[in-house]
Amino acid sequence: MYNGLKRIGSSTYGYISRRFYSTTGVNGEGQSQKPQETTHFGFQTVNKEEKESMVKGVFDSVSSNYDLMNDFMSMGIHRLWKDELIKTLNPVPGSHLLDVAGGTGDISFRFLDKIKQSKYYFPQINQDGSGQSSTSLPSSATVFDINQSMLDQGKKRGILNGYNDTTDPSIDWVHGSAEQLPFQSDTFNCYTISFGIRNCTNIEKVLQEAHRVLKKGGRFLCLEFSHVPNPLLKFAYDTYSFNVIPIMGQLVAGDRDSYQYLVESIRKFPTQDNFAKMIENAGFKQVTYKNLSFGVCSIHSGFKL
Ligand SMILES: C[S@@+](CC[C@H](N)C(=O)[O-])C[C@H]1O[C@@H](n2cnc3c(N)ncnc32)[C@H](O)[C@@H]1O
């Protein structure tokens, strides 16, 4: 038992304690007679309609410690990966970003900061002393997430980082699912999804929606945990992931299960090449990817042309 929680299954890497367990059970055990469409939730097989609420449970549980845990787990490296995503996007004034599964706003804050560093950004001090505005084309970042608790944490961070959504029209926080975006077609010129798509039930639907809301010429970028091709490095990475991260989750955030889910969900995500094909199938062109940290993460890119 962990944390008074029931263990309901085992994996290659040892027993899994399960707070977010499904009625389907590990590897489909206990399925009802009626055939139902299944998917994975980490190493568990769950009914498709259950996954979204289970993922919600994970992020409701981790939201208050999310940013701290990111720093602990990755030893701060997630910041470099996110910087690389924004460097790849290289936004200029006039860009409008939809940051899906945006969580606590890390990508959106970086996007808006980067625009302010652009040579096409012309700041000016407001006459009334209310701070700084710009005479360049307006830009915006919409942080979009299915978990209100993550968005609420992000809004608090935004105020500390100079992006207060009540006074600053450049940032917006919207609640909803990546599989059904509440935006008109051809609205944004940048779409990012960072460490989010892995958690979605219907990845194909997420990609189709990304393609729909982008304007022609718009860019899709996905930063996600991926697969380490080198067997030696993979062994070291797996050992760290399965033995250290859940324990860290327990010690730092008092939540082992959510971090066990995290490491399992990474292993279930398609390989870099297969994911690139899925992006192409959704209609994106010029699809490429680059590995970061030997394939621990990758950035996939595609354009709506
Ligand atoms: C690991 S966090 C990533 C947050 C942020 N993008 C970052 O890089 O730090 C994953 C986020 O995906 C969100 N999420 C999961 N499923 C989603 C869905 N179907 N639609 C929108 N957001 C979703 C979660 O609520 C969570 O905030």
mmCIF file of C-alpha atoms in Angstrom, residues 66-67 69-72 74-83 106 110 195 223:
data_model
loop_
_atom_site.group_PDB
_atom_site.id
_atom_site.type_symbol
_atom_site.label_atom_id
_atom_site.label_comp_id
_atom_site.label_asym_id
_atom_site.label_seq_id
_atom_site.Cartn_x
_atom_site.Cartn_y
_atom_site.Cartn_z
ATOM 1 C CA TYR A 66 3.045 21.363 -10.716
ATOM 2 C CA ASP A 67 5.714 23.982 -11.386
ATOM 3 C CA MET A 69 7.721 19.296 -9.440
ATOM 4 C CA ASN A 70 8.684 20.123 -13.038
ATOM 5 C CA ASP A 71 11.874 21.721 -11.746
ATOM 6 C CA PHE A 72 12.642 18.807 -9.421
ATOM 7 C CA SER A 74 13.796 17.499 -14.822
ATOM 8 C CA MET A 75 16.465 19.244 -12.733
ATOM 9 C CA GLY A 76 15.317 22.473 -14.378
ATOM 10 C CA ILE A 77 15.837 21.151 -17.907
ATOM 11 C CA HIS A 78 12.153 21.565 -18.834
ATOM 12 C CA ARG A 79 12.872 25.305 -18.917
ATOM 13 C CA LEU A 80 15.488 24.787 -21.651
ATOM 14 C CA TRP A 81 13.111 22.557 -23.649
ATOM 15 C CA LYS A 82 10.393 25.208 -23.451
ATOM 16 C CA ASP A 83 12.884 27.936 -24.411
ATOM 17 C CA ASP A 106 4.863 28.521 -19.155
ATOM 18 C CA ARG A 110 7.712 32.795 -22.895
ATOM 19 C CA PHE A 195 3.502 18.073 -22.606
ATOM 20 C CA LEU A 223 6.759 19.617 -27.347
#
